[in-house]
Amino acid sequence: MLAVRDLHVAYGGIQAVKGLNLDLYEGELVSLIGANGAGKTTTLKAICGLLHPSSGDILYQGRSLKGQGAWDLPAQGLVMVPEGRGIFTRMTIDENLRMGTYLRADADIESDIERVYARFPRLKERMKQLAGTLSGGEQQMLAMGRALLARPKLLLLDEPSMGLSPIMVDLIFEVVREVSQQGVTVLLVEQNAHRALEMADRAYVLESGEMTLSGPAAQLLGDPQVQAAYLGA
Ligand code: ATP
């Protein structure tokens, strides 16, 4: 589904990603973990076209994304929930959700919106409320719901658990698992390395812009190096 090849991304003189290779197969849930500043967000932004790589290539469903912008990709099923959620604070919850459907013209939109409300009843109770008044956890639900309404084939999630209470973290991870079980391919960037490894099929560890470890998530969970650096062992 996704192949990242020798990706380099720089901010001016700062090399944030240095020669990254990464593969995602259809239906997988893959986690990308690493310390602050390791280059995780930069990687996701390059994949979804928000940053232009200085070199390397990104292939999505076998085709290079070179020359395509962020605006071209949701229609192809490549959808991101950004760090900080990116909700439209001065629009209502219902309007935010409908923004997720802006590329669709099929007959299932209303039933899909109802499905999102059924999954997140707190959003339904507040559907006419301005999104900026929601709690952090509710905003994360909204961002996930909006992304799902775009019918993703590949969903990129940037730190969905950041700043949330333990109950909200559980809920959000439950939704990620459900989405993955429904066949959506997921690339999950997380600070919460333990949870990210527990739920993933495979994982990659990024350090200072370079991939240092990769493998089955269960194996990385038991790796002494990973335990010492990321799992507080
Ligand atoms: P975090 O977990 O803190 O979000 P991250 O792994 O997602 O970290 P990135 O945000 O990708 O890391 O940052 C990678 C490197 O690029 C860091 O050294 C960061 O300071 C730098 N960087 C990120 N955004 C910019 C920017 N807009 N301008 C300049 N440097 C940047």
mmCIF file of C-alpha atoms and ligand atoms in Angstrom:
data_model
loop_
_atom_site.group_PDB
_atom_site.id
_atom_site.type_symbol
_atom_site.label_atom_id
_atom_site.label_comp_id
_atom_site.label_asym_id
_atom_site.label_seq_id
_atom_site.Cartn_x
_atom_site.Cartn_y
_atom_site.Cartn_z
ATOM 1 C CA MET A 1 0.000 0.000 0.000
ATOM 2 C CA LEU A 2 2.827 2.392 0.877
ATOM 3 C CA ALA A 3 6.542 2.292 0.155
ATOM 4 C CA VAL A 4 8.844 5.043 1.382
ATOM 5 C CA ARG A 5 12.235 4.901 -0.303
ATOM 6 C CA ASP A 6 15.369 6.712 0.884
ATOM 7 C CA LEU A 7 13.307 9.682 2.012
ATOM 8 C CA HIS A 8 15.123 12.872 2.967
ATOM 9 C CA VAL A 9 13.222 15.879 4.308
ATOM 10 C CA ALA A 10 14.851 19.125 5.459
ATOM 11 C CA TYR A 11 13.711 22.392 6.968
ATOM 12 C CA GLY A 12 16.241 24.790 5.469
ATOM 13 C CA GLY A 13 19.549 23.485 6.767
ATOM 14 C CA ILE A 14 17.993 21.093 9.297
ATOM 15 C CA GLN A 15 17.866 17.507 8.052
ATOM 16 C CA ALA A 16 14.800 16.123 9.843
ATOM 17 C CA VAL A 17 14.498 12.799 7.965
ATOM 18 C CA LYS A 18 17.600 11.125 6.582
ATOM 19 C CA GLY A 19 17.218 8.202 4.234
ATOM 20 C CA LEU A 20 14.064 6.625 5.610
ATOM 21 C CA ASN A 21 12.674 3.371 4.199
ATOM 22 C CA LEU A 22 9.293 2.125 5.292
ATOM 23 C CA ASP A 23 6.680 -0.299 3.944
ATOM 24 C CA LEU A 24 3.034 -0.766 4.761
ATOM 25 C CA TYR A 25 1.048 -3.688 3.415
ATOM 26 C CA GLU A 26 -2.682 -3.567 2.896
ATOM 27 C CA GLY A 27 -4.669 -4.030 6.105
ATOM 28 C CA GLU A 28 -1.699 -3.626 8.444
ATOM 29 C CA LEU A 29 -1.524 -1.453 11.525
ATOM 30 C CA VAL A 30 2.033 -0.150 11.763
ATOM 31 C CA SER A 31 3.369 2.095 14.514
ATOM 32 C CA LEU A 32 6.141 4.612 14.187
ATOM 33 C CA ILE A 33 7.713 5.440 17.525
ATOM 34 C CA GLY A 34 10.589 7.662 18.583
ATOM 35 C CA ALA A 35 11.581 10.449 20.929
ATOM 36 C CA ASN A 36 10.583 14.095 20.542
ATOM 37 C CA GLY A 37 12.128 15.543 17.416
ATOM 38 C CA ALA A 38 12.947 12.146 15.889
ATOM 39 C CA GLY A 39 11.162 13.080 12.649
ATOM 40 C CA LYS A 40 7.846 11.242 13.014
ATOM 41 C CA THR A 41 5.561 14.163 12.174
ATOM 42 C CA THR A 42 7.875 15.216 9.352
ATOM 43 C CA THR A 43 7.569 11.718 7.877
ATOM 44 C CA LEU A 44 3.758 11.785 8.013
ATOM 45 C CA LYS A 45 3.643 15.272 6.507
ATOM 46 C CA ALA A 46 5.869 14.165 3.635
ATOM 47 C CA ILE A 47 3.668 11.105 2.995
ATOM 48 C CA CYS A 48 0.489 13.173 2.841
ATOM 49 C CA GLY A 49 2.041 15.855 0.641
ATOM 50 C CA LEU A 50 2.279 18.679 3.182
ATOM 51 C CA LEU A 51 6.086 18.714 2.911
ATOM 52 C CA HIS A 52 8.185 18.148 -0.172
ATOM 53 C CA PRO A 53 11.030 15.673 0.254
ATOM 54 C CA SER A 54 14.480 16.888 -0.739
ATOM 55 C CA SER A 55 15.093 13.427 -2.206
ATOM 56 C CA GLY A 56 13.718 9.915 -2.219
ATOM 57 C CA ASP A 57 10.320 8.663 -3.246
ATOM 58 C CA ILE A 58 6.955 7.739 -1.748
ATOM 59 C CA LEU A 59 4.864 5.156 -3.566
ATOM 60 C CA TYR A 60 1.179 4.802 -2.708
ATOM 61 C CA GLN A 61 -0.657 1.831 -4.195
ATOM 62 C CA GLY A 62 2.346 1.320 -6.452
ATOM 63 C CA ARG A 63 2.453 4.855 -7.860
ATOM 64 C CA SER A 64 4.887 7.630 -6.991
ATOM 65 C CA LEU A 65 3.329 10.610 -5.234
ATOM 66 C CA LYS A 66 5.868 12.952 -6.836
ATOM 67 C CA GLY A 67 4.140 15.968 -8.311
ATOM 68 C CA GLN A 68 0.959 15.457 -6.279
ATOM 69 C CA GLY A 69 -0.098 17.847 -3.537
ATOM 70 C CA ALA A 70 -1.861 17.251 -0.241
ATOM 71 C CA TRP A 71 -5.129 18.233 -1.942
ATOM 72 C CA ASP A 72 -4.836 15.338 -4.434
ATOM 73 C CA LEU A 73 -4.526 12.551 -1.909
ATOM 74 C CA PRO A 74 -7.754 12.267 0.134
ATOM 75 C CA ALA A 75 -9.652 11.432 -3.054
ATOM 76 C CA GLN A 76 -7.278 8.482 -3.433
ATOM 77 C CA GLY A 77 -8.001 7.308 0.120
ATOM 78 C CA LEU A 78 -4.879 8.731 1.776
ATOM 79 C CA VAL A 79 -6.146 10.621 4.819
ATOM 80 C CA MET A 80 -4.358 12.104 7.821
ATOM 81 C CA VAL A 81 -5.499 13.079 11.299
ATOM 82 C CA PRO A 82 -2.874 15.682 12.163
ATOM 83 C CA GLU A 83 -1.212 16.323 15.482
ATOM 84 C CA GLY A 84 -3.368 18.900 17.247
ATOM 85 C CA ARG A 85 -6.391 17.517 15.339
ATOM 86 C CA GLY A 86 -6.944 20.412 12.929
ATOM 87 C CA ILE A 87 -10.639 20.762 13.583
ATOM 88 C CA PHE A 88 -12.564 23.838 12.411
ATOM 89 C CA THR A 89 -13.168 25.480 15.772
ATOM 90 C CA ARG A 90 -15.793 27.989 14.582
ATOM 91 C CA MET A 91 -17.904 25.423 12.816
ATOM 92 C CA THR A 92 -20.301 23.059 14.543
ATOM 93 C CA ILE A 93 -19.527 19.429 15.152
ATOM 94 C CA ASP A 94 -21.950 18.390 12.452
ATOM 95 C CA GLU A 95 -20.376 20.808 9.958
ATOM 96 C CA ASN A 96 -16.904 19.507 10.822
ATOM 97 C CA LEU A 97 -18.012 15.942 10.170
ATOM 98 C CA ARG A 98 -19.573 16.926 6.858
ATOM 99 C CA MET A 99 -16.226 18.445 5.798
ATOM 100 C CA GLY A 100 -14.954 14.868 5.805
ATOM 101 C CA THR A 101 -17.422 14.034 3.052
ATOM 102 C CA TYR A 102 -16.644 16.972 0.743
ATOM 103 C CA LEU A 103 -15.185 14.723 -1.951
ATOM 104 C CA ARG A 104 -18.033 12.233 -1.839
ATOM 105 C CA ALA A 105 -21.207 12.206 -3.858
ATOM 106 C CA ASP A 106 -22.523 8.757 -3.005
ATOM 107 C CA ALA A 107 -25.774 7.757 -1.347
ATOM 108 C CA ASP A 108 -24.198 6.532 1.917
ATOM 109 C CA ILE A 109 -23.103 9.864 3.386
ATOM 110 C CA GLU A 110 -25.989 10.276 5.830
ATOM 111 C CA SER A 111 -25.813 6.696 7.065
ATOM 112 C CA ASP A 112 -22.034 6.995 7.489
ATOM 113 C CA ILE A 113 -22.498 10.192 9.534
ATOM 114 C CA GLU A 114 -25.012 8.323 11.689
ATOM 115 C CA ARG A 115 -22.448 5.545 12.153
ATOM 116 C CA VAL A 116 -19.884 8.083 13.401
ATOM 117 C CA TYR A 117 -22.484 9.491 15.817
ATOM 118 C CA ALA A 118 -23.298 5.972 16.992
ATOM 119 C CA ARG A 119 -19.610 5.324 17.630
ATOM 120 C CA PHE A 120 -19.157 8.671 19.430
ATOM 121 C CA PRO A 121 -22.473 9.481 21.183
ATOM 122 C CA ARG A 122 -20.844 12.510 22.842
ATOM 123 C CA LEU A 123 -20.535 14.099 19.419
ATOM 124 C CA LYS A 124 -24.183 13.434 18.637
ATOM 125 C CA GLU A 125 -25.284 15.070 21.899
ATOM 126 C CA ARG A 126 -23.280 18.148 20.912
ATOM 127 C CA MET A 127 -23.820 18.185 17.153
ATOM 128 C CA LYS A 128 -24.892 21.850 16.958
ATOM 129 C CA GLN A 129 -22.187 23.060 19.334
ATOM 130 C CA LEU A 130 -19.093 24.899 18.034
ATOM 131 C CA ALA A 131 -16.204 22.457 17.759
ATOM 132 C CA GLY A 132 -13.869 24.861 19.565
ATOM 133 C CA THR A 133 -15.860 24.342 22.762
ATOM 134 C CA LEU A 134 -15.138 20.585 22.874
ATOM 135 C CA SER A 135 -12.661 19.001 25.268
ATOM 136 C CA GLY A 136 -9.393 17.680 23.860
ATOM 137 C CA GLY A 137 -10.687 14.114 23.824
ATOM 138 C CA GLU A 138 -13.920 15.103 22.112
ATOM 139 C CA GLN A 139 -11.922 17.052 19.512
ATOM 140 C CA GLN A 140 -9.865 13.951 18.853
ATOM 141 C CA MET A 141 -13.075 11.942 18.373
ATOM 142 C CA LEU A 142 -14.274 14.605 15.949
ATOM 143 C CA ALA A 143 -11.021 14.562 13.982
ATOM 144 C CA MET A 144 -11.164 10.761 13.761
ATOM 145 C CA GLY A 145 -14.831 10.831 12.756
ATOM 146 C CA ARG A 146 -14.166 13.411 10.062
ATOM 147 C CA ALA A 147 -11.253 11.365 8.703
ATOM 148 C CA LEU A 148 -13.361 8.189 8.618
ATOM 149 C CA LEU A 149 -16.053 9.994 6.632
ATOM 150 C CA ALA A 150 -13.477 10.518 3.882
ATOM 151 C CA ARG A 151 -13.435 6.688 3.536
ATOM 152 C CA PRO A 152 -9.707 6.231 4.001
ATOM 153 C CA LYS A 153 -7.776 3.297 2.583
ATOM 154 C CA LEU A 154 -4.644 4.476 4.364
ATOM 155 C CA LEU A 155 -5.110 6.452 7.573
ATOM 156 C CA LEU A 156 -2.173 8.394 9.023
ATOM 157 C CA LEU A 157 -2.619 9.197 12.708
ATOM 158 C CA ASP A 158 -0.273 11.676 14.393
ATOM 159 C CA GLU A 159 -0.215 11.287 18.166
ATOM 160 C CA PRO A 160 -3.938 10.639 18.648
ATOM 161 C CA SER A 161 -3.519 10.072 22.394
ATOM 162 C CA MET A 162 -1.604 13.286 23.082
ATOM 163 C CA GLY A 163 -2.857 15.206 26.089
ATOM 164 C CA LEU A 164 -5.875 12.960 26.675
ATOM 165 C CA SER A 165 -7.149 11.462 29.916
ATOM 166 C CA PRO A 166 -6.619 7.697 30.370
ATOM 167 C CA ILE A 167 -10.300 6.969 29.607
ATOM 168 C CA MET A 168 -10.131 8.973 26.386
ATOM 169 C CA VAL A 169 -6.869 7.286 25.436
ATOM 170 C CA ASP A 170 -8.594 3.901 25.836
ATOM 171 C CA LEU A 171 -11.511 5.035 23.695
ATOM 172 C CA ILE A 172 -9.338 6.450 20.930
ATOM 173 C CA PHE A 173 -7.149 3.324 20.785
ATOM 174 C CA GLU A 174 -10.286 1.167 20.706
ATOM 175 C CA VAL A 175 -11.465 3.122 17.668
ATOM 176 C CA VAL A 176 -8.060 2.766 15.994
ATOM 177 C CA ARG A 177 -8.239 -0.997 16.531
ATOM 178 C CA GLU A 178 -11.813 -1.148 15.162
ATOM 179 C CA VAL A 179 -10.878 0.878 12.083
ATOM 180 C CA SER A 180 -7.930 -1.405 11.458
ATOM 181 C CA GLN A 181 -10.097 -4.503 11.900
ATOM 182 C CA GLN A 182 -12.445 -3.112 9.271
ATOM 183 C CA GLY A 183 -9.581 -3.319 6.778
ATOM 184 C CA VAL A 184 -8.207 0.239 6.762
ATOM 185 C CA THR A 185 -4.402 0.326 6.653
ATOM 186 C CA VAL A 186 -3.110 2.469 9.529
ATOM 187 C CA LEU A 187 0.197 4.213 10.170
ATOM 188 C CA LEU A 188 0.173 5.316 13.796
ATOM 189 C CA VAL A 189 2.662 7.805 15.216
ATOM 190 C CA GLU A 190 2.670 7.712 18.992
ATOM 191 C CA GLN A 191 4.596 8.925 22.010
ATOM 192 C CA ASN A 192 2.778 6.281 24.010
ATOM 193 C CA ALA A 193 5.136 3.578 22.768
ATOM 194 C CA HIS A 194 3.716 0.847 24.955
ATOM 195 C CA ARG A 195 0.172 1.187 23.643
ATOM 196 C CA ALA A 196 1.391 1.740 20.095
ATOM 197 C CA LEU A 197 3.413 -1.482 20.154
ATOM 198 C CA GLU A 198 0.685 -3.461 21.899
ATOM 199 C CA MET A 199 -1.829 -2.794 19.166
ATOM 200 C CA ALA A 200 0.368 -2.789 16.048
ATOM 201 C CA ASP A 201 1.288 -5.632 13.724
ATOM 202 C CA ARG A 202 4.710 -4.138 13.042
ATOM 203 C CA ALA A 203 6.613 -1.089 14.147
ATOM 204 C CA TYR A 204 9.501 1.156 13.207
ATOM 205 C CA VAL A 205 11.730 3.066 15.601
ATOM 206 C CA LEU A 206 12.978 6.445 14.420
ATOM 207 C CA GLU A 207 15.953 8.213 16.010
ATOM 208 C CA SER A 208 17.254 11.582 14.827
ATOM 209 C CA GLY A 209 15.660 11.161 11.421
ATOM 210 C CA GLU A 210 16.928 7.619 10.852
ATOM 211 C CA MET A 211 15.265 4.243 11.238
ATOM 212 C CA THR A 212 17.145 2.293 13.857
ATOM 213 C CA LEU A 213 14.909 -0.722 14.448
ATOM 214 C CA SER A 214 11.934 -2.377 12.836
ATOM 215 C CA GLY A 215 10.073 -5.636 13.162
ATOM 216 C CA PRO A 216 6.960 -7.314 14.520
ATOM 217 C CA ALA A 217 5.552 -5.097 17.272
ATOM 218 C CA ALA A 218 5.485 -7.967 19.775
ATOM 219 C CA GLN A 219 9.179 -8.535 19.193
ATOM 220 C CA LEU A 220 10.015 -4.850 19.698
ATOM 221 C CA LEU A 221 7.960 -4.834 22.919
ATOM 222 C CA GLY A 222 10.338 -7.479 24.269
ATOM 223 C CA ASP A 223 13.512 -5.854 22.924
ATOM 224 C CA PRO A 224 15.743 -4.643 25.809
ATOM 225 C CA GLN A 225 16.944 -1.645 23.763
ATOM 226 C CA VAL A 226 13.352 -0.536 23.081
ATOM 227 C CA GLN A 227 12.344 -1.227 26.668
ATOM 228 C CA ALA A 228 15.182 0.925 28.001
ATOM 229 C CA ALA A 229 14.694 3.811 25.568
ATOM 230 C CA TYR A 230 10.913 3.961 25.139
ATOM 231 C CA LEU A 231 9.100 1.785 27.645
ATOM 232 C CA GLY A 232 10.582 3.078 30.869
ATOM 233 C CA ALA A 233 12.130 -0.279 31.751
HETATM 234 P P1 ATP B 1 7.413 15.175 18.400
HETATM 235 O O1 ATP B 1 7.157 13.842 18.997
HETATM 236 O O2 ATP B 1 8.022 16.142 19.365
HETATM 237 O O3 ATP B 1 6.258 15.738 17.626
HETATM 238 P P2 ATP B 1 8.652 14.285 15.910
HETATM 239 O O4 ATP B 1 9.340 12.962 15.992
HETATM 240 O O5 ATP B 1 7.313 14.311 15.303
HETATM 241 O O6 ATP B 1 8.628 14.943 17.355
HETATM 242 P P3 ATP B 1 9.338 16.311 14.000
HETATM 243 O O7 ATP B 1 8.270 17.259 14.437
HETATM 244 O O8 ATP B 1 9.177 15.596 12.734
HETATM 245 O O9 ATP B 1 9.638 15.254 15.154
HETATM 246 O O10 ATP B 1 10.706 17.135 13.983
HETATM 247 C C1 ATP B 1 11.923 16.595 13.461
HETATM 248 C C2 ATP B 1 13.013 17.674 13.480
HETATM 249 O O11 ATP B 1 12.676 18.728 12.597
HETATM 250 C C3 ATP B 1 13.207 18.315 14.850
HETATM 251 O O12 ATP B 1 14.580 18.566 15.020
HETATM 252 C C4 ATP B 1 12.425 19.613 14.732
HETATM 253 O O13 ATP B 1 12.968 20.607 15.570
HETATM 254 C C5 ATP B 1 12.611 19.970 13.278
HETATM 255 N N1 ATP B 1 11.449 20.719 12.764
HETATM 256 C C6 ATP B 1 10.167 20.310 12.741
HETATM 257 N N2 ATP B 1 9.368 21.243 12.185
HETATM 258 C C7 ATP B 1 10.187 22.263 11.810
HETATM 259 C C8 ATP B 1 9.980 23.515 11.172
HETATM 260 N N3 ATP B 1 8.759 23.901 10.765
HETATM 261 N N4 ATP B 1 11.051 24.302 10.964
HETATM 262 C C9 ATP B 1 12.305 23.922 11.344
HETATM 263 N N5 ATP B 1 12.572 22.748 11.964
HETATM 264 C C10 ATP B 1 11.533 21.924 12.186
#
